[in-house]
């Protein structure tokens, strides 16, 4: 946005005769000022939403990494670990995400599924391998989205018992109460809360920097951690133990995926500015300060973060930490909604209910089923593990898996979309792939201690998505095999004696080239045809938004029959009445009061001898039952809908 505002300003100032008028320079100045103000507003907003997760990592990352050693660390070991934490932030977050992946935007949008769609477009065809990568990445994100609120809120509330032992028995109840309140508040929308996200998190990062700066001077030798050689020496000297420590080190970069996923909300410029100008310096200074305290007072390691604060500030710090973790949790909750909507639009999940909580911001949505399933998962983790240290064992595998998927998809985009070629793309991303795999291997050591949880959750979601894809393909394939091409059907109806009635009938179908089952059933049972019959299909493109001029594709098959394709991006919510009003310009006369929408209501019966395995049939049928009503999803007035049902064996 800042680039476009500068370009507009330059254009205004260079217009012939501009210098001879008083209004043009003033207008250009006002435009530049407005552009700059919006840029900084977006930058502050990105601090809250994009960096909420990674910003709460200092609560536990340094502590868990030091505890992974299994003994009281020497000053040299502390320096090595601080160096690992800092350079993980620089290599993984700064180089990979901020400098490279933020350039891989799909019409301004980011995230795993958006990158998958971009890679599919780069190849110019549907690729099963890329689809599988997208599914795995999305599934692992859900694991992260459930673990993040659990570990973040629990670690923050644990700070209360550091401030005063009075809170010791109440850590778990307070954590549960905060989490339940957070998820219960989702239905009312996040608009007002979101306005606080940026400023609160800016304060949080400033506090991190101040607390860290104070303790750097406890042991100035910790500044040697800024040298990456210290990290390499630690890895070489400690062998397998260093590999174990990497599992804790990775906790510092969890949340990095949010940079890419939230690009569409804030833009590449504000996200980069926030990271380089505030977030990265604050995190580096805080980790240096925690390292200084760990060297000078090794006994503080157990509650390292909160003990960096003076005793009088520990209770306010714990309360601020609780607020910051709510912000971090809100970011992944909103991300889960957005990811689910993308998955629905791309055909990876059934259509679920989507409620808009803002009249002005299309991205602010609420999905009841997703919300309550996530709450159940988060509460189960909190009750099962009961401490942030125990939860840290389960945290990391899902995030590293998602990062590996992102790296592999990025290779395709860099090679084909950017035109760098395969050799250069692989050479560019291989160092990051090696780092990702090293972190994944280190986190796999956590499997016996809880690391299996995100894998089980991810595997379950992969099964659900793959079952939905297979089931839909089977159903559509069977319909295609048993169908009549619409051109042949229209020709045969030219001599049909079926009664014609006034008005327009629109038949919703996923295959506009064939006669929809609802049309055949209507003709078979009611013996009537409308004077105009439109075969209507809604398609989701592999891009987030579709331009209005590309939304409608209208073809006349005969005097009585025509096909209409309405296109949407995977970040858009379909609104058929609005699109149909637009279709008038394409030659389709549309009057809602003279139009009937025919929707096929199909029920399914499982069979071991047809289609998928029996267990998968039952899973598919269960998913179909969770689907949101098509007429409500497409915003069709209920009074204009006719449903015709039939049964299919799958």
Coordinates of C-alpha atoms in Angstrom, one line a residue:
X1 CA 0.0 0.0 0.0
X2 CA 2.8 2.3 0.7
X3 CA 4.3 1.7 -2.7
X4 CA 1.1 2.5 -4.5
X5 CA 0.6 5.7 -2.4
X6 CA 4.1 6.9 -3.3
X7 CA 3.5 6.1 -7.0
X8 CA 0.2 8.1 -6.9
X9 CA 1.9 11.0 -5.2
X10 CA 4.8 11.1 -7.7
X11 CA 2.3 11.0 -10.5
X12 CA 0.4 13.9 -9.1
X13 CA 3.4 16.1 -8.5
X14 CA 4.8 15.4 -12.0
X15 CA 1.6 16.3 -13.9
X16 CA 2.3 19.1 -16.4
X17 CA 1.3 22.4 -14.8
X18 CA 1.1 21.0 -11.3
X19 CA 3.7 23.4 -10.0
X20 CA 1.6 26.3 -11.3
X21 CA -1.4 25.4 -9.2
X22 CA -2.0 25.5 -5.4
X23 CA -4.4 22.5 -5.2
X24 CA -2.3 19.7 -6.8
X25 CA 0.7 19.8 -4.4
X26 CA -1.6 20.1 -1.4
X27 CA -3.7 17.1 -2.7
X28 CA -0.5 15.0 -3.3
X29 CA 0.8 15.9 0.2
X30 CA -2.6 15.0 1.8
X31 CA -2.6 11.7 -0.2
X32 CA 0.9 10.8 0.9
X33 CA 0.1 11.7 4.5
X34 CA -3.0 9.5 4.4
X35 CA -1.0 6.6 2.8
X36 CA 1.7 6.9 5.5
X37 CA -0.9 6.9 8.3
X38 CA -2.6 3.8 6.9
X39 CA 0.8 2.1 6.5
X40 CA 1.6 2.7 10.1
X41 CA -1.9 1.7 11.2
X42 CA -1.4 -1.6 9.4
X43 CA 2.1 -2.0 10.8
X44 CA 0.8 -1.7 14.4
X45 CA -2.1 -4.0 13.6
X46 CA 0.3 -6.6 12.2
X47 CA 2.3 -6.6 15.5
X48 CA -0.8 -7.8 17.3
X49 CA -2.3 -10.3 14.9
X50 CA 0.7 -11.6 13.0
X51 CA 3.3 -11.6 15.8
X52 CA 1.1 -12.5 18.8
X53 CA 2.1 -16.2 18.7
X54 CA 5.9 -15.7 18.2
X55 CA 5.8 -12.9 20.7
X56 CA 4.8 -15.1 23.5
X57 CA 7.6 -17.6 22.9
X58 CA 9.9 -16.0 25.4
X59 CA 7.6 -17.2 28.1
X60 CA 8.9 -20.7 27.7
X61 CA 11.3 -21.1 24.8
X62 CA 14.5 -20.2 26.6
X63 CA 13.5 -22.1 29.8
X64 CA 12.7 -25.3 27.9
X65 CA 15.8 -25.2 25.8
X66 CA 18.0 -24.9 28.9
X67 CA 16.1 -27.6 30.7
X68 CA 16.7 -29.9 27.7
X69 CA 20.3 -30.0 28.7
X70 CA 19.4 -32.1 31.8
X71 CA 22.0 -30.3 33.9
X72 CA 22.9 -26.9 35.2
X73 CA 24.4 -25.2 32.1
X74 CA 27.8 -23.6 32.0
X75 CA 28.1 -20.0 30.9
X76 CA 29.5 -21.1 27.6
X77 CA 26.5 -23.5 27.1
X78 CA 24.1 -20.6 27.8
X79 CA 25.8 -18.4 25.2
X80 CA 25.6 -21.3 22.7
X81 CA 21.9 -21.8 23.4
X82 CA 21.1 -18.1 23.2
X83 CA 22.9 -18.0 19.9
X84 CA 20.8 -20.9 18.6
X85 CA 17.6 -19.1 19.5
X86 CA 18.7 -15.8 17.9
X87 CA 19.9 -17.3 14.7
X88 CA 16.9 -19.5 14.4
X89 CA 14.9 -16.3 14.4
X90 CA 17.2 -14.8 11.8
X91 CA 17.4 -17.8 9.4
X92 CA 13.9 -19.2 9.6
X93 CA 11.8 -16.1 10.2
X94 CA 13.8 -13.3 8.6
X95 CA 15.5 -15.0 5.6
X96 CA 12.9 -17.6 4.8
X97 CA 9.6 -15.9 5.6
X98 CA 10.2 -12.2 5.6
X99 CA 12.6 -11.9 2.7
X100 CA 11.5 -14.9 0.5
X101 CA 8.0 -16.2 1.2
X102 CA 6.3 -12.9 1.6
X103 CA 7.1 -12.4 -2.2
X104 CA 5.1 -15.6 -3.0
X105 CA 1.7 -14.0 -2.8
X106 CA -1.4 -15.4 -4.5
X107 CA -3.1 -12.1 -5.5
X108 CA -2.1 -10.6 -2.2
X109 CA -3.0 -13.7 -0.1
X110 CA -0.7 -16.1 1.7
X111 CA -0.9 -19.4 3.7
X112 CA -0.4 -23.1 3.0
X113 CA -3.5 -23.6 0.8
X114 CA -3.0 -20.3 -1.0
X115 CA 0.6 -21.4 -1.8
X116 CA -0.7 -24.8 -2.9
X117 CA -3.1 -23.1 -5.3
X118 CA -0.3 -20.8 -6.6
X119 CA 1.9 -23.9 -7.2
X120 CA -0.9 -25.6 -9.1
X121 CA -1.3 -22.6 -11.3
X122 CA 2.5 -22.5 -11.8
X123 CA 2.4 -26.1 -13.1
X124 CA -0.7 -25.3 -15.2
X125 CA -2.5 -28.5 -14.1
X126 CA -3.9 -30.3 -11.0
X127 CA -1.1 -32.2 -9.3
X128 CA -2.0 -34.9 -6.8
X129 CA 1.4 -34.5 -5.1
X130 CA 0.8 -30.7 -4.6
X131 CA -2.7 -31.4 -3.4
X132 CA -1.4 -33.9 -0.9
X133 CA 1.2 -31.4 0.4
X134 CA -1.5 -28.8 0.8
X135 CA -3.7 -31.2 2.7
X136 CA -0.9 -32.2 5.0
X137 CA 0.2 -28.6 5.7
X138 CA -3.4 -27.6 6.4
X139 CA -4.0 -30.6 8.7
X140 CA -0.8 -29.9 10.7
X141 CA -1.9 -26.2 11.1
X142 CA -5.0 -27.4 13.0
X143 CA -2.7 -29.2 15.4
X144 CA -0.8 -26.0 15.9
X145 CA -4.0 -24.0 16.3
X146 CA -5.1 -26.2 19.2
X147 CA -1.7 -26.4 20.9
X148 CA -1.0 -22.6 20.8
X149 CA -3.8 -21.4 23.1
X150 CA -3.2 -24.3 25.5
X151 CA 0.6 -23.7 26.0
X152 CA 0.5 -19.9 25.7
X153 CA -2.3 -19.2 28.2
X154 CA -1.1 -21.9 30.6
X155 CA 2.5 -20.5 30.6
X156 CA 1.2 -17.0 31.2
X157 CA -1.1 -18.0 34.1
X158 CA 1.8 -19.9 35.6
X159 CA 3.5 -16.5 36.0
X160 CA 0.9 -15.7 38.7
X161 CA 2.3 -18.3 41.0
X162 CA 5.8 -16.8 40.5
X163 CA 4.4 -13.4 41.5
X164 CA 2.7 -14.8 44.6
X165 CA 2.3 -18.5 45.7
X166 CA -1.3 -17.7 46.6
X167 CA -2.2 -18.5 43.0
X168 CA -0.6 -22.0 43.0
X169 CA -3.8 -24.0 43.4
X170 CA -5.7 -21.8 40.9
X171 CA -3.4 -22.0 37.9
X172 CA -5.5 -24.7 36.1
X173 CA -9.0 -23.2 36.9
X174 CA -7.9 -19.7 35.8
X175 CA -6.4 -21.1 32.6
X176 CA -9.6 -23.0 31.8
X177 CA -11.8 -20.0 32.6
X178 CA -9.7 -17.7 30.3
X179 CA -9.8 -20.2 27.4
X180 CA -13.6 -20.9 27.7
X181 CA -14.2 -17.1 27.8
X182 CA -12.0 -16.6 24.8
X183 CA -13.9 -19.1 22.7
X184 CA -17.3 -18.1 24.0
X185 CA -16.6 -14.5 22.9
X186 CA -15.9 -15.5 19.3
X187 CA -19.6 -15.4 18.3
X188 CA -19.8 -11.7 19.1
X189 CA -17.0 -10.9 16.7
X190 CA -13.4 -9.8 17.2
X191 CA -13.6 -6.2 15.7
X192 CA -13.5 -4.3 19.0
X193 CA -11.0 -6.7 20.6
X194 CA -8.8 -6.5 17.5
X195 CA -8.5 -2.7 17.9
X196 CA -6.6 -3.5 21.1
X197 CA -4.4 -6.2 19.7
X198 CA -1.8 -4.0 18.1
X199 CA -1.2 -1.5 20.9
X200 CA -1.3 -4.2 23.6
X201 CA 1.3 -6.3 21.7
X202 CA 3.5 -3.2 21.0
X203 CA 3.6 -2.6 24.8
X204 CA 4.4 -6.3 25.3
X205 CA 7.4 -6.2 22.9
X206 CA 8.7 -3.0 24.5
X207 CA 8.5 -4.6 27.9
X208 CA 10.3 -7.7 26.5
X209 CA 13.1 -5.4 25.3
X210 CA 13.4 -3.5 28.6
X211 CA 13.5 -6.6 30.7
X212 CA 16.1 -8.2 28.5
X213 CA 18.2 -5.1 28.3
X214 CA 18.4 -4.8 32.1
X215 CA 19.8 -8.3 32.5
X216 CA 22.3 -8.3 29.6
X217 CA 24.7 -6.5 32.0
X218 CA 24.4 -9.4 34.6
X219 CA 26.7 -11.3 32.3
X220 CA 28.0 -9.2 29.3
X221 CA 29.6 -12.3 27.8
X222 CA 26.1 -13.3 26.6
X223 CA 26.6 -10.7 23.8
X224 CA 28.9 -13.3 22.1
X225 CA 25.7 -15.1 21.2
X226 CA 25.2 -12.6 18.4
X227 CA 28.0 -14.4 16.6
X228 CA 26.6 -17.5 14.7
X229 CA 29.9 -19.3 15.4
X230 CA 28.8 -19.8 19.0
X231 CA 25.7 -21.7 17.8
X232 CA 27.8 -23.9 15.5
X233 CA 30.3 -24.6 18.2
X234 CA 27.5 -25.6 20.6
X235 CA 26.1 -28.0 18.0
X236 CA 29.6 -29.5 17.3
X237 CA 30.6 -29.9 20.9
X238 CA 27.4 -31.4 22.2
X239 CA 26.6 -34.0 19.5
X240 CA 23.3 -35.8 20.1
X241 CA 22.5 -33.6 23.1
X242 CA 22.6 -30.6 20.8
X243 CA 20.1 -32.3 18.6
X244 CA 17.8 -32.8 21.6
X245 CA 18.2 -29.1 22.5
X246 CA 17.0 -28.1 19.0
X247 CA 13.6 -29.4 20.0
X248 CA 13.4 -26.6 22.6
X249 CA 15.1 -24.0 20.4
X250 CA 12.4 -24.4 17.8
X251 CA 9.9 -23.1 20.3
X252 CA 11.3 -19.6 19.5
X253 CA 10.1 -19.6 15.9
X254 CA 6.6 -21.1 16.4
X255 CA 4.2 -18.7 14.9
X256 CA 6.4 -17.9 11.9
X257 CA 3.7 -19.3 9.6
X258 CA 1.4 -16.4 10.6
X259 CA 3.7 -14.0 8.7
X260 CA 2.8 -15.6 5.5
X261 CA -0.8 -16.6 6.3
X262 CA -1.8 -13.1 7.4
X263 CA -0.2 -11.3 4.4
X264 CA -3.6 -10.6 2.8
X265 CA -4.8 -8.7 5.9
X266 CA -1.8 -6.3 6.3
X267 CA 0.4 -6.5 3.2
X268 CA 4.0 -7.4 2.8
X269 CA 5.4 -3.9 3.7
X270 CA 3.8 -3.4 7.2
X271 CA 4.6 -7.0 8.2
X272 CA 8.3 -6.6 7.2
X273 CA 8.5 -3.2 8.9
X274 CA 7.0 -4.6 12.1
X275 CA 9.4 -7.5 12.2
X276 CA 12.6 -5.7 11.4
X277 CA 11.7 -2.5 13.4
X278 CA 10.3 -3.9 16.6
X279 CA 9.6 -7.6 16.9
X280 CA 13.0 -9.1 16.0
X281 CA 15.0 -6.5 18.0
X282 CA 12.8 -7.0 21.1
X283 CA 13.0 -10.8 20.9
X284 CA 16.8 -10.8 20.5
X285 CA 17.3 -8.4 23.4
X286 CA 15.0 -10.4 25.6
X287 CA 16.7 -13.7 24.9
X288 CA 20.1 -12.0 25.5
X289 CA 18.7 -10.8 28.9
X290 CA 17.3 -14.2 29.8
X291 CA 20.7 -15.6 29.0
X292 CA 22.5 -13.1 31.2
X293 CA 20.2 -13.9 34.1
X294 CA 20.7 -17.7 33.5
X295 CA 24.5 -17.2 33.6
X296 CA 24.5 -15.1 36.8
X297 CA 21.7 -16.9 38.6
X298 CA 21.4 -20.5 37.3
X299 CA 18.8 -21.3 40.0
X300 CA 16.4 -18.9 38.2
X301 CA 16.1 -21.1 35.1
X302 CA 12.9 -22.9 36.3
X303 CA 11.0 -19.6 36.1
X304 CA 13.4 -17.7 33.9
X305 CA 11.1 -15.3 32.1
X306 CA 9.2 -14.0 35.1
X307 CA 12.3 -13.7 37.2
X308 CA 13.7 -11.2 34.7
X309 CA 11.2 -8.7 36.2
X310 CA 11.7 -6.9 39.5
X311 CA 9.5 -8.4 42.2
X312 CA 7.1 -5.5 42.2
X313 CA 6.5 -5.9 38.5
X314 CA 5.9 -9.7 38.4
X315 CA 2.2 -9.6 39.0
X316 CA 1.5 -6.8 36.4
X317 CA 3.9 -8.7 34.0
X318 CA 1.9 -11.9 34.5
X319 CA -1.4 -10.1 33.8
X320 CA 0.1 -8.5 30.7
X321 CA 1.4 -11.9 29.6
X322 CA -2.2 -13.3 30.0
X323 CA -3.5 -10.6 27.8
X324 CA -0.7 -11.2 25.2
X325 CA -1.4 -14.9 25.1
X326 CA -5.1 -14.2 24.5
X327 CA -4.0 -12.1 21.6
X328 CA -1.8 -14.9 20.3
X329 CA -4.6 -17.4 20.8
X330 CA -7.0 -15.1 18.9
X331 CA -4.6 -15.0 16.0
X332 CA -4.6 -18.8 15.5
X333 CA -8.3 -19.1 16.1
X334 CA -9.0 -16.6 13.3
X335 CA -6.4 -18.3 11.2
X336 CA -8.2 -21.6 11.7
X337 CA -11.5 -20.0 10.5
X338 CA -9.8 -18.6 7.4
X339 CA -8.0 -21.9 6.6
X340 CA -11.3 -23.8 7.0
X341 CA -13.1 -21.4 4.6
X342 CA -10.3 -21.8 2.1
X343 CA -10.5 -25.6 2.4
X344 CA -14.2 -25.5 1.9
X345 CA -13.9 -23.4 -1.2
X346 CA -11.1 -25.6 -2.6
X347 CA -13.3 -28.7 -2.1
X348 CA -11.2 -30.2 0.7
X349 CA -14.0 -30.0 3.3
X350 CA -17.8 -29.9 3.3
X351 CA -19.4 -26.5 3.4
X352 CA -19.8 -25.5 7.1
X353 CA -21.7 -22.6 8.5
X354 CA -19.9 -19.2 8.2
X355 CA -21.2 -16.2 10.1
X356 CA -19.9 -12.7 9.4
X357 CA -19.3 -10.7 12.5
X358 CA -18.5 -7.4 10.8
X359 CA -20.5 -5.3 8.3
X360 CA -17.3 -3.8 6.9
X361 CA -14.5 -6.5 7.2
X362 CA -15.2 -9.6 5.1
X363 CA -12.3 -11.4 6.8
X364 CA -13.9 -11.3 10.3
X365 CA -15.9 -14.5 10.4
X366 CA -17.1 -17.0 13.0
X367 CA -17.6 -20.7 12.4
X368 CA -19.5 -22.4 15.2
X369 CA -18.6 -26.0 14.6
X370 CA -14.9 -25.2 14.2
X371 CA -14.9 -23.0 17.3
X372 CA -16.4 -25.6 19.6
X373 CA -14.3 -28.4 18.3
X374 CA -11.2 -26.3 18.9
X375 CA -12.3 -25.4 22.4
X376 CA -12.9 -29.1 23.2
X377 CA -9.4 -29.9 21.9
X378 CA -7.7 -27.1 23.8
X379 CA -9.4 -28.0 27.1
X380 CA -8.5 -31.6 26.7
X381 CA -4.8 -30.7 26.3
X382 CA -4.8 -28.4 29.3
X383 CA -6.4 -31.0 31.6
X384 CA -4.2 -33.8 30.2
X385 CA -0.9 -32.0 30.5
X386 CA -1.6 -29.5 33.3
X387 CA 1.7 -27.5 32.8
X388 CA 3.3 -25.6 30.0
X389 CA 6.5 -27.6 30.4
X390 CA 4.6 -30.8 29.8
X391 CA 2.8 -29.3 26.8
X392 CA 6.1 -28.1 25.3
X393 CA 6.8 -31.8 24.6
X394 CA 3.7 -31.9 22.3
X395 CA 4.5 -28.6 20.7
X396 CA 6.7 -28.3 17.6
X397 CA 6.1 -31.3 15.4
X398 CA 3.0 -29.8 13.7
X399 CA 4.7 -26.5 13.1
X400 CA 7.9 -28.0 11.6
X401 CA 5.8 -30.2 9.4
X402 CA 3.9 -27.2 8.1
X403 CA 7.2 -25.4 7.5
X404 CA 8.6 -28.3 5.5
X405 CA 5.4 -28.3 3.3
X406 CA 5.7 -24.6 2.8
X407 CA 9.4 -24.9 1.7
X408 CA 8.6 -27.7 -0.8
X409 CA 5.6 -25.7 -2.3
X410 CA 7.8 -22.6 -2.5
X411 CA 10.3 -24.5 -4.7
X412 CA 7.6 -24.9 -7.4
X413 CA 6.6 -21.3 -7.2
X414 CA 10.2 -19.9 -7.3
X415 CA 11.0 -22.2 -10.3
X416 CA 7.9 -21.7 -12.4
X417 CA 6.1 -18.6 -11.3
X418 CA 9.2 -16.5 -10.7
X419 CA 11.0 -18.1 -13.7
X420 CA 14.2 -18.9 -11.7
X421 CA 14.3 -22.5 -13.0
X422 CA 14.4 -25.7 -11.0
X423 CA 18.1 -25.7 -10.2
X424 CA 18.2 -22.2 -8.7
X425 CA 14.9 -22.8 -6.8
X426 CA 16.2 -26.0 -5.2
X427 CA 19.6 -24.3 -4.4
X428 CA 17.8 -21.4 -2.8
X429 CA 15.4 -23.4 -0.6
X430 CA 17.7 -26.4 0.2
X431 CA 19.4 -24.7 3.2
X432 CA 16.0 -23.9 4.7
X433 CA 14.8 -27.4 4.0
X434 CA 17.8 -28.8 5.9
X435 CA 17.1 -26.5 8.9
X436 CA 13.4 -27.5 8.8
X437 CA 14.2 -31.2 8.7
X438 CA 16.7 -30.8 11.5
X439 CA 14.1 -29.2 13.7
X440 CA 11.5 -31.9 12.7
X441 CA 14.0 -34.6 13.7
X442 CA 14.7 -33.0 17.0
X443 CA 11.0 -32.6 17.7
X444 CA 10.3 -36.2 16.8
X445 CA 12.2 -37.1 19.9
X446 CA 9.3 -35.7 21.8
X447 CA 6.9 -38.4 20.4
X448 CA 6.8 -40.5 23.6
X449 CA 6.1 -37.4 25.8
X450 CA 3.1 -36.0 23.8
X451 CA 4.5 -35.3 20.4
X452 CA 2.1 -37.9 19.0
X453 CA -0.9 -35.7 19.7
X454 CA -0.5 -33.2 16.8
X455 CA 0.4 -36.1 14.5
X456 CA -2.8 -38.1 15.5
X457 CA -4.9 -34.9 15.1
X458 CA -3.2 -34.1 11.7
X459 CA -3.6 -37.7 10.5
X460 CA -7.3 -37.6 11.4
X461 CA -7.8 -34.3 9.5
X462 CA -5.9 -35.7 6.5
X463 CA -8.3 -38.8 6.5
X464 CA -11.3 -36.5 6.7
X465 CA -10.1 -34.3 3.8
X466 CA -9.0 -37.2 1.6
X467 CA -12.3 -39.0 2.3
X468 CA -14.3 -36.0 1.3
X469 CA -12.3 -35.6 -1.9
X470 CA -12.7 -39.2 -2.8
X471 CA -16.4 -39.3 -1.9
X472 CA -17.2 -36.2 -4.0
X473 CA -15.2 -37.5 -6.9
X474 CA -17.0 -40.8 -6.8
X475 CA -20.4 -39.2 -6.6
X476 CA -19.6 -36.7 -9.4
X477 CA -18.1 -39.5 -11.6
X478 CA -21.2 -41.7 -11.1
X479 CA -23.5 -38.8 -12.0
X480 CA -21.4 -38.1 -15.1
X481 CA -21.6 -41.8 -16.2
X482 CA -25.4 -41.9 -15.8
X483 CA -26.1 -38.5 -17.2
X484 CA -27.2 -37.0 -20.5
X485 CA -25.2 -34.1 -22.1
X486 CA -27.2 -30.9 -21.7
X487 CA -26.9 -30.2 -25.5
X488 CA -28.5 -33.6 -26.3
X489 CA -31.2 -33.1 -23.6
X490 CA -32.0 -29.6 -24.9
X491 CA -32.4 -30.9 -28.4
X492 CA -34.7 -33.8 -27.3
X493 CA -36.8 -31.3 -25.3
X494 CA -37.5 -29.4 -28.6
X495 CA -40.0 -32.0 -29.6
X496 CA -41.2 -32.9 -26.0
X497 CA -44.9 -32.5 -25.1
X498 CA -44.1 -31.6 -21.5
X499 CA -46.1 -28.7 -20.3
X500 CA -44.3 -25.3 -20.3
X501 CA -44.8 -22.9 -17.5
X502 CA -43.8 -19.2 -17.2
X503 CA -40.7 -18.1 -15.4
X504 CA -37.1 -19.2 -15.0
X505 CA -35.9 -22.4 -13.4
X506 CA -32.3 -22.5 -12.1
X507 CA -30.8 -25.9 -11.4
X508 CA -27.8 -25.9 -9.2
X509 CA -25.1 -28.5 -10.2
X510 CA -21.4 -28.9 -10.2
X511 CA -21.4 -30.1 -13.8
X512 CA -23.0 -27.6 -16.2
X513 CA -22.3 -29.7 -19.2
X514 CA -24.8 -32.4 -18.2
X515 CA -28.5 -32.4 -17.4
X516 CA -28.7 -32.1 -13.6
X517 CA -30.5 -35.0 -11.7
X518 CA -32.9 -32.4 -10.2
X519 CA -34.0 -31.4 -13.8
X520 CA -34.6 -35.0 -14.8
X521 CA -36.6 -35.7 -11.6
X522 CA -38.7 -32.6 -12.0
X523 CA -39.5 -33.6 -15.6
X524 CA -40.2 -37.2 -14.6
X525 CA -42.5 -36.5 -11.6
X526 CA -44.1 -33.1 -12.4
X527 CA -44.2 -33.4 -16.2
X528 CA -43.4 -29.7 -16.6
X529 CA -40.6 -27.4 -18.0
X530 CA -40.1 -23.7 -17.4
X531 CA -39.9 -21.4 -20.4
X532 CA -36.3 -20.7 -19.4
X533 CA -34.1 -23.3 -17.8
X534 CA -30.6 -22.3 -16.5
X535 CA -28.0 -24.9 -15.5
X536 CA -26.2 -23.0 -12.8
X537 CA -22.7 -24.0 -11.5
X538 CA -20.6 -22.2 -8.9
X539 CA -16.9 -22.7 -9.3
X540 CA -14.0 -21.8 -7.0
X541 CA -10.8 -20.6 -8.7
X542 CA -7.3 -21.2 -7.5
X543 CA -6.9 -17.6 -6.6
X544 CA -8.3 -15.7 -3.5
X545 CA -10.5 -13.2 -5.4
X546 CA -12.1 -13.1 -8.9
X547 CA -12.6 -9.8 -10.7
X548 CA -16.2 -8.8 -11.3
X549 CA -15.8 -8.9 -15.1
X550 CA -14.6 -12.5 -14.9
X551 CA -17.3 -13.7 -12.5
X552 CA -20.0 -14.6 -15.0
X553 CA -19.9 -17.0 -18.0
X554 CA -23.2 -17.4 -19.8
X555 CA -23.9 -19.7 -22.8
X556 CA -27.2 -20.2 -24.6
X557 CA -27.7 -23.9 -25.5
X558 CA -31.1 -23.5 -27.0
X559 CA -34.2 -21.2 -26.8
X560 CA -35.2 -23.0 -23.6
X561 CA -31.8 -24.0 -22.1
X562 CA -28.7 -22.1 -21.1
X563 CA -25.7 -22.6 -18.8
X564 CA -24.4 -20.1 -16.3
X565 CA -21.1 -20.5 -14.5
X566 CA -20.4 -18.1 -11.5
X567 CA -16.8 -17.9 -10.4
X568 CA -15.5 -17.0 -6.9
X569 CA -12.1 -16.9 -5.3
X570 CA -11.3 -19.2 -2.5
X571 CA -11.3 -16.3 0.0
X572 CA -14.8 -15.1 -1.1
X573 CA -18.2 -16.1 0.2
X574 CA -20.7 -16.9 -2.6
X575 CA -23.7 -14.6 -3.0
X576 CA -25.8 -15.9 -5.9
X577 CA -28.6 -13.3 -5.9
X578 CA -26.0 -10.5 -6.3
X579 CA -24.1 -12.5 -9.1
X580 CA -27.4 -13.2 -10.9
X581 CA -28.3 -9.6 -10.9
X582 CA -25.0 -9.0 -12.6
X583 CA -25.8 -11.7 -15.2
X584 CA -28.4 -9.4 -16.7
X585 CA -25.6 -7.7 -18.6
X586 CA -24.7 -11.0 -20.2
X587 CA -28.2 -11.6 -21.7
X588 CA -29.9 -13.5 -18.8
X589 CA -33.1 -11.8 -17.8
X590 CA -33.3 -12.3 -14.0
X591 CA -36.2 -11.5 -11.7
X592 CA -36.0 -13.1 -8.3
X593 CA -39.8 -13.2 -8.0
X594 CA -40.1 -15.2 -11.2
X595 CA -37.3 -17.6 -10.6
X596 CA -37.3 -21.0 -8.9
X597 CA -34.1 -22.6 -7.7
X598 CA -34.1 -26.4 -7.9
X599 CA -31.6 -28.1 -5.6
X600 CA -30.9 -31.8 -5.5
X601 CA -31.1 -33.2 -1.9
X602 CA -29.2 -36.5 -2.1
X603 CA -29.0 -39.0 0.7
X604 CA -26.4 -41.8 0.8
X605 CA -26.4 -45.4 1.8
X606 CA -23.1 -47.2 2.5
X607 CA -22.2 -50.4 0.7
X608 CA -19.0 -52.4 1.0
X609 CA -19.3 -53.5 -2.7
X610 CA -19.5 -50.0 -4.2
X611 CA -17.0 -47.2 -4.2
X612 CA -14.8 -46.7 -1.2
X613 CA -14.2 -49.0 1.8
X614 CA -17.2 -49.3 4.1
X615 CA -15.5 -47.3 6.9
X616 CA -14.7 -44.5 4.5
X617 CA -18.3 -44.6 3.3
X618 CA -19.6 -44.0 6.8
X619 CA -17.1 -41.1 7.3
X620 CA -18.2 -39.5 4.0
X621 CA -21.8 -39.8 4.9
X622 CA -21.1 -38.2 8.4
X623 CA -19.3 -35.3 6.7
X624 CA -22.3 -34.8 4.3
X625 CA -24.6 -34.5 7.3
X626 CA -22.4 -31.8 8.7
X627 CA -22.6 -29.8 5.5
X628 CA -24.3 -26.4 5.7
X629 CA -27.5 -26.1 3.7
X630 CA -26.7 -25.1 0.1
X631 CA -29.4 -22.6 -0.2
X632 CA -28.2 -20.7 2.9
X633 CA -24.6 -21.0 1.9
X634 CA -25.3 -19.5 -1.5
X635 CA -27.7 -16.9 0.1
X636 CA -30.7 -18.0 -1.9
X637 CA -34.1 -16.9 -0.5
X638 CA -35.7 -19.9 1.1
X639 CA -39.1 -19.1 -0.5
X640 CA -37.7 -19.5 -4.0
X641 CA -36.2 -23.0 -3.5
X642 CA -37.5 -26.4 -4.6
X643 CA -35.7 -29.4 -3.2
X644 CA -35.9 -32.8 -5.0
X645 CA -34.3 -35.8 -3.3
X646 CA -32.9 -39.1 -4.3
X647 CA -30.8 -41.8 -2.8
X648 CA -27.4 -43.0 -3.9
X649 CA -25.3 -46.0 -2.8
X650 CA -21.7 -45.2 -2.1

